[in-house]
Short mmCIF file of C-alpha atoms in Angstrom, two decimals:
data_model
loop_
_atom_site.label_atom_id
_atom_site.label_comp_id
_atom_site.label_asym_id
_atom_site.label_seq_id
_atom_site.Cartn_x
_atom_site.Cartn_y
_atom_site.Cartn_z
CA UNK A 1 132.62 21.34 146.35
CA UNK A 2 134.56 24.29 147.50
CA UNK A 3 135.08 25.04 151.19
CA UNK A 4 137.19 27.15 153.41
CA UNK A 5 138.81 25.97 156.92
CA UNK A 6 139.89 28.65 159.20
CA UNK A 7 142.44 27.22 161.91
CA UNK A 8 141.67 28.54 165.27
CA UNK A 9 138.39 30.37 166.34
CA UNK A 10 140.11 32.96 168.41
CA UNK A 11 143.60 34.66 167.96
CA UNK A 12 144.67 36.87 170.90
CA UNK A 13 147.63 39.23 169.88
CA UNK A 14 149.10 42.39 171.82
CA UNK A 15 149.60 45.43 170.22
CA UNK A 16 152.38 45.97 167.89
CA UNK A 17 152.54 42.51 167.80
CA UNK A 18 152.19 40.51 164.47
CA UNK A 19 148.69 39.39 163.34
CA UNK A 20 148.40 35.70 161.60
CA UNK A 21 144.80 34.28 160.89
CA UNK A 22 145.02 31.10 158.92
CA UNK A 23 143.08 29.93 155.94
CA UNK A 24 143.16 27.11 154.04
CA UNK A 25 141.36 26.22 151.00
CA UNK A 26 139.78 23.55 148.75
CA UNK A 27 138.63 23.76 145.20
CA UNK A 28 138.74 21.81 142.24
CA UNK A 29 139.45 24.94 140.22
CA UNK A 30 141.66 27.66 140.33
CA UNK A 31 139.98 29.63 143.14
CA UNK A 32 139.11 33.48 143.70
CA UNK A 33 139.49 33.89 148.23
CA UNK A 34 138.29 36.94 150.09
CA UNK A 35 139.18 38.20 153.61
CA UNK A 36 135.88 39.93 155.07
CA UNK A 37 136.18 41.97 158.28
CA UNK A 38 132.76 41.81 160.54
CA UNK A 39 133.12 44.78 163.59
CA UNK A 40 130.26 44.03 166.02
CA UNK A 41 126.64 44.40 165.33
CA UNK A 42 127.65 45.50 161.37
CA UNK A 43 127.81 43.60 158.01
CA UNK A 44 130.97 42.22 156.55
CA UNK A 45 133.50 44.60 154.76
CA UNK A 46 135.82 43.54 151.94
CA UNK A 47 139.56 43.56 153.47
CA UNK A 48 141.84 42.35 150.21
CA UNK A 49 140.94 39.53 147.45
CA UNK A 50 142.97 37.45 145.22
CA UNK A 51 141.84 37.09 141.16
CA UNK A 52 144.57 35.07 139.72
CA UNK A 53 146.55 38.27 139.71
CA UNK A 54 149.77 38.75 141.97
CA UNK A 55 150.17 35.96 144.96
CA UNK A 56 150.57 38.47 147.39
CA UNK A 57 147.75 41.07 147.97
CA UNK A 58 147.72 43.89 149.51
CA UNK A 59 144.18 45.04 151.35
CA UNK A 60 142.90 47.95 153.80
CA UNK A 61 144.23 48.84 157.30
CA UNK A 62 147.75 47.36 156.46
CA UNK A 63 146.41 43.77 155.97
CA UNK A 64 147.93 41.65 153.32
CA UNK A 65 147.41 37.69 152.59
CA UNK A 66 149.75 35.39 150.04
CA UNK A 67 148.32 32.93 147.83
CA UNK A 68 150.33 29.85 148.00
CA UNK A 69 148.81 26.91 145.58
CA UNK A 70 151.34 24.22 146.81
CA UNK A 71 149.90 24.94 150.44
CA UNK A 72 146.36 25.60 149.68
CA UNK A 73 146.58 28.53 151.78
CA UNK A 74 145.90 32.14 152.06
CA UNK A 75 146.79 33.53 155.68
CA UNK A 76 146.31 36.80 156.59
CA UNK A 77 148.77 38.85 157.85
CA UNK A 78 149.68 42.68 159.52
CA UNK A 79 153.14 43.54 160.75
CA UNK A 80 151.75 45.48 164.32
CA UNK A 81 148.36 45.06 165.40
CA UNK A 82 146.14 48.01 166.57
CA UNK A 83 143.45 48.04 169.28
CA UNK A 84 140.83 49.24 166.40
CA UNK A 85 142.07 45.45 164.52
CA UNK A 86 140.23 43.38 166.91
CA UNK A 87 137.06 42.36 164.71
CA UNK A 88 135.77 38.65 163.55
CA UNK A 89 137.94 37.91 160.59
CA UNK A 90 136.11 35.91 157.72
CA UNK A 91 137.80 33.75 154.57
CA UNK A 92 135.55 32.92 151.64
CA UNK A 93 136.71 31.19 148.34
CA UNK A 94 134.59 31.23 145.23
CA UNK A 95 134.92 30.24 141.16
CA UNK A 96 134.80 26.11 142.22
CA UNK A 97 133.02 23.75 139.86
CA UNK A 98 131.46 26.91 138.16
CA UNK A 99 129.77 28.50 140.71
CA UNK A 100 131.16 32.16 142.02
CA UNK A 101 128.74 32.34 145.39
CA UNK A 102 131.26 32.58 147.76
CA UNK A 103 131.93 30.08 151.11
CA UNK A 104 132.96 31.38 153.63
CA UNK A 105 135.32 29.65 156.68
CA UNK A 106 133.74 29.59 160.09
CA UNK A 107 135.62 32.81 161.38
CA UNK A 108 138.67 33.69 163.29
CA UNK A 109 137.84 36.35 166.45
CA UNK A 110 141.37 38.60 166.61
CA UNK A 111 141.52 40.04 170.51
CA UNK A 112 144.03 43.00 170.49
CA UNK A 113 145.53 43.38 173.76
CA UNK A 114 146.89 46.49 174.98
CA UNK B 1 126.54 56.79 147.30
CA UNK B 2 124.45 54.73 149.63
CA UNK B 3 125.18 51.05 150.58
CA UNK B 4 123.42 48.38 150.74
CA UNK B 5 120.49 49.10 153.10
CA UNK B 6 118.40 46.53 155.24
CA UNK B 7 115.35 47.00 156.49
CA UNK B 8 114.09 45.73 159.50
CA UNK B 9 117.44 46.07 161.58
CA UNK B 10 116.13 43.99 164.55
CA UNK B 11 113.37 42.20 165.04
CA UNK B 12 111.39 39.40 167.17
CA UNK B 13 108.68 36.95 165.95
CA UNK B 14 107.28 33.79 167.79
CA UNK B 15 107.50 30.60 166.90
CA UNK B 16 105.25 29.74 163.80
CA UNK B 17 104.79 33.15 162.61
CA UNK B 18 106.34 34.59 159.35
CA UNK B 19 108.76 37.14 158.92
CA UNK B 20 109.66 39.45 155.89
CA UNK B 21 113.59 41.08 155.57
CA UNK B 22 113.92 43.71 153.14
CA UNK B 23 116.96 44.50 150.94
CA UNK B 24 118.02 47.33 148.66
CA UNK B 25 121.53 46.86 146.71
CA UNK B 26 124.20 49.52 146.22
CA UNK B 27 123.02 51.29 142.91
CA UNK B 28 123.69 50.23 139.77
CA UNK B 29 124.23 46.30 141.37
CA UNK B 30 121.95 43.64 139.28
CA UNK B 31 122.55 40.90 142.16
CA UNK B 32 121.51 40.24 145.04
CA UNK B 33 122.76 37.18 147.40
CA UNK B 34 121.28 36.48 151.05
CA UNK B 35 123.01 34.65 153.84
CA UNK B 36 121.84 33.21 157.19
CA UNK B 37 124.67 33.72 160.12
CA UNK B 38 124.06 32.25 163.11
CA UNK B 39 125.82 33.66 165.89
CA UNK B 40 129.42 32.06 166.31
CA UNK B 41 129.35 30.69 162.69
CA UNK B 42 130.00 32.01 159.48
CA UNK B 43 127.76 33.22 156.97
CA UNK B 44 125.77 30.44 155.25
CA UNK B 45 124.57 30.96 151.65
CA UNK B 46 121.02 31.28 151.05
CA UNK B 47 119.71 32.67 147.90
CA UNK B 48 121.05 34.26 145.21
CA UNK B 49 118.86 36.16 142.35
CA UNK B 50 120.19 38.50 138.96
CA UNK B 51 117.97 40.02 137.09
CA UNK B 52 114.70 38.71 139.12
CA UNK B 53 116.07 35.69 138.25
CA UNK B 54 117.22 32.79 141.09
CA UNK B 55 120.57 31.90 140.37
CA UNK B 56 121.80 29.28 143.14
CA UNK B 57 119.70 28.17 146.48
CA UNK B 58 121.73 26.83 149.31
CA UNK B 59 121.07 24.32 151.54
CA UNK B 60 117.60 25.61 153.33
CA UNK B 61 114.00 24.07 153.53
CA UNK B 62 111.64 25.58 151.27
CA UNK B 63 110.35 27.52 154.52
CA UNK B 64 112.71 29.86 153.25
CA UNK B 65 111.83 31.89 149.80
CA UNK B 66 112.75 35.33 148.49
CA UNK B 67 112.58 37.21 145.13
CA UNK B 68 114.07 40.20 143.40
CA UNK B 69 111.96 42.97 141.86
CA UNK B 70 112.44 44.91 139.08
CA UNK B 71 114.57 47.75 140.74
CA UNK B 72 116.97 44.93 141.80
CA UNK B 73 115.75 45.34 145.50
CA UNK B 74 114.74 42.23 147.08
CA UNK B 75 113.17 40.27 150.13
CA UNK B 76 113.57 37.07 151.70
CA UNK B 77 110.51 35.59 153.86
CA UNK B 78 110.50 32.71 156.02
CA UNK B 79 107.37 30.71 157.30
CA UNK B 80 106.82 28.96 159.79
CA UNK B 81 109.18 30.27 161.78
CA UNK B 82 111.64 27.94 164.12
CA UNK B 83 114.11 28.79 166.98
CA UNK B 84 116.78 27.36 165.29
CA UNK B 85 115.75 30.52 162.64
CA UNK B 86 117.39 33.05 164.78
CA UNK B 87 120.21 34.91 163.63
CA UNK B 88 121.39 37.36 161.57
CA UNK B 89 120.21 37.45 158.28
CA UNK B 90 122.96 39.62 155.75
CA UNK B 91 122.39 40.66 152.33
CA UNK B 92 125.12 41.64 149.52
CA UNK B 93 124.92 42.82 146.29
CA UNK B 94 127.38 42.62 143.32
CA UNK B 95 127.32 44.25 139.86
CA UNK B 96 126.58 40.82 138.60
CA UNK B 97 126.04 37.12 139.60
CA UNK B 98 129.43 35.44 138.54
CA UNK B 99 132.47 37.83 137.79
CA UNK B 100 135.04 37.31 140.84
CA UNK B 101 132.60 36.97 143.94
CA UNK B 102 133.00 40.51 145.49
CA UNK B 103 130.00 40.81 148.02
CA UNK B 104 129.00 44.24 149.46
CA UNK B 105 127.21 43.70 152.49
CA UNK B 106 124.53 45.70 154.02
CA UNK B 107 124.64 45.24 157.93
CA UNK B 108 121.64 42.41 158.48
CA UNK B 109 118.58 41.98 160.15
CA UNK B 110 118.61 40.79 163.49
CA UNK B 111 116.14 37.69 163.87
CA UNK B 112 115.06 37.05 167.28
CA UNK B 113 112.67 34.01 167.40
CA UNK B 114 111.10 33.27 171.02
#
């Protein structure tokens, strides 16, 4: 089974500060993993993905994550946060065991701070 | 081009009564995946139909039902309806059921169950 661990529920950064939201993955398979962005009281929005392609993606809104196999892990990352960044952040990993329905991690709230 | 459009956006029901969430996919997308997201949680996979055809069922009593029609829109019902139902119910479409994963999400239906 695939799954998706997210390591802290809430991140509180101030602006211009670095954002880090940490994800760690498990599949049998080489995986596919998604960052979503949720803003409140709307759906989720696609920020960057990762196909097998380069290790480090780049995604909207200055976000990037790197793929690193040996670690399991795909944090998120942006150089100087931004009051309009503060938004539940979502990780999802699909392709395990033959099956491409995404999971998705339990969420990571980022609080920008001015 | 429109998104992915839900229909209702909120809603409340009472215990025991049944409740129908409607779901049209971004044109020209053959699948259609729903998820249940409780509030504090992560989305939780559902259903999943291509083509009018159910491709994958999560983990979800059989309370729980939906099917796709043949203009790829779709609807999800729920009987019986419990408290533990409440939450917000997202839908995402895809061009088709495997390829990488990509969901595009409409913005949910807000469950309310008293």
């Amino acid at each position: 089974a695939q799954s998706v661990t997210q390591l802290g529920s809430h991140v509180s950064v101030s602006e211009g500060a670095l954002v880090l939201l940490r994800c760690n993955y498990s599949s049998s398979v080489p995986p596919y993993l998604f960052w979503y962005v949720q803003y409140p009281n709307q759906g989720l929005q696609l920020l960057l993905k990762y196909t097998s392609a380069a290790t480090l993606v780049k995604g909207i809104n200055g976000f990037e994550a790197e793929f690193k196999k040996s670690e399991t892990s795909f944090h998120l990352t942006k150089p100087s946060a931004h009051m309009s960044d503060a938004a539940e952040y979502f990780c999802a990993v699909s392709r395990s065991g033959g099956s491409y329905i995404p999971t998705f991690g339990r969420g990571t709230s980022l609080i920008v701070h001015p | 081009d429109a998104g992915v459009t839900q229909s209702p956006t909120h809603l409340i029901k009472t215990r025991g009564q049944h409740v129908t969430l409607r779901c049209s996919p971004i044109s020209g997308h053959k699948s259609v995946s729903w998820y249940q997201q409780v509030l504090g949680q992560g989305p939780q996979f559902i259903f999943q139909y291509y083509e009018k055809e159910e491709r994958g069922r999560g983990n979800f009593p059989d309370r729980f039902s939906a099917r796709q029609f043949p203009n790829y829109s779709s609807e999800l019902n729920v009987n019986a309806l419990l408290l533990g139902d409440s939450a917000l119910y997202l839908c995402a479409s895809s061009f088709e059921a495997g390829g990488t994963g990509e969901l595009f999400f409409g913005e949910g239906s807000r469950l309310t169950v008293l």
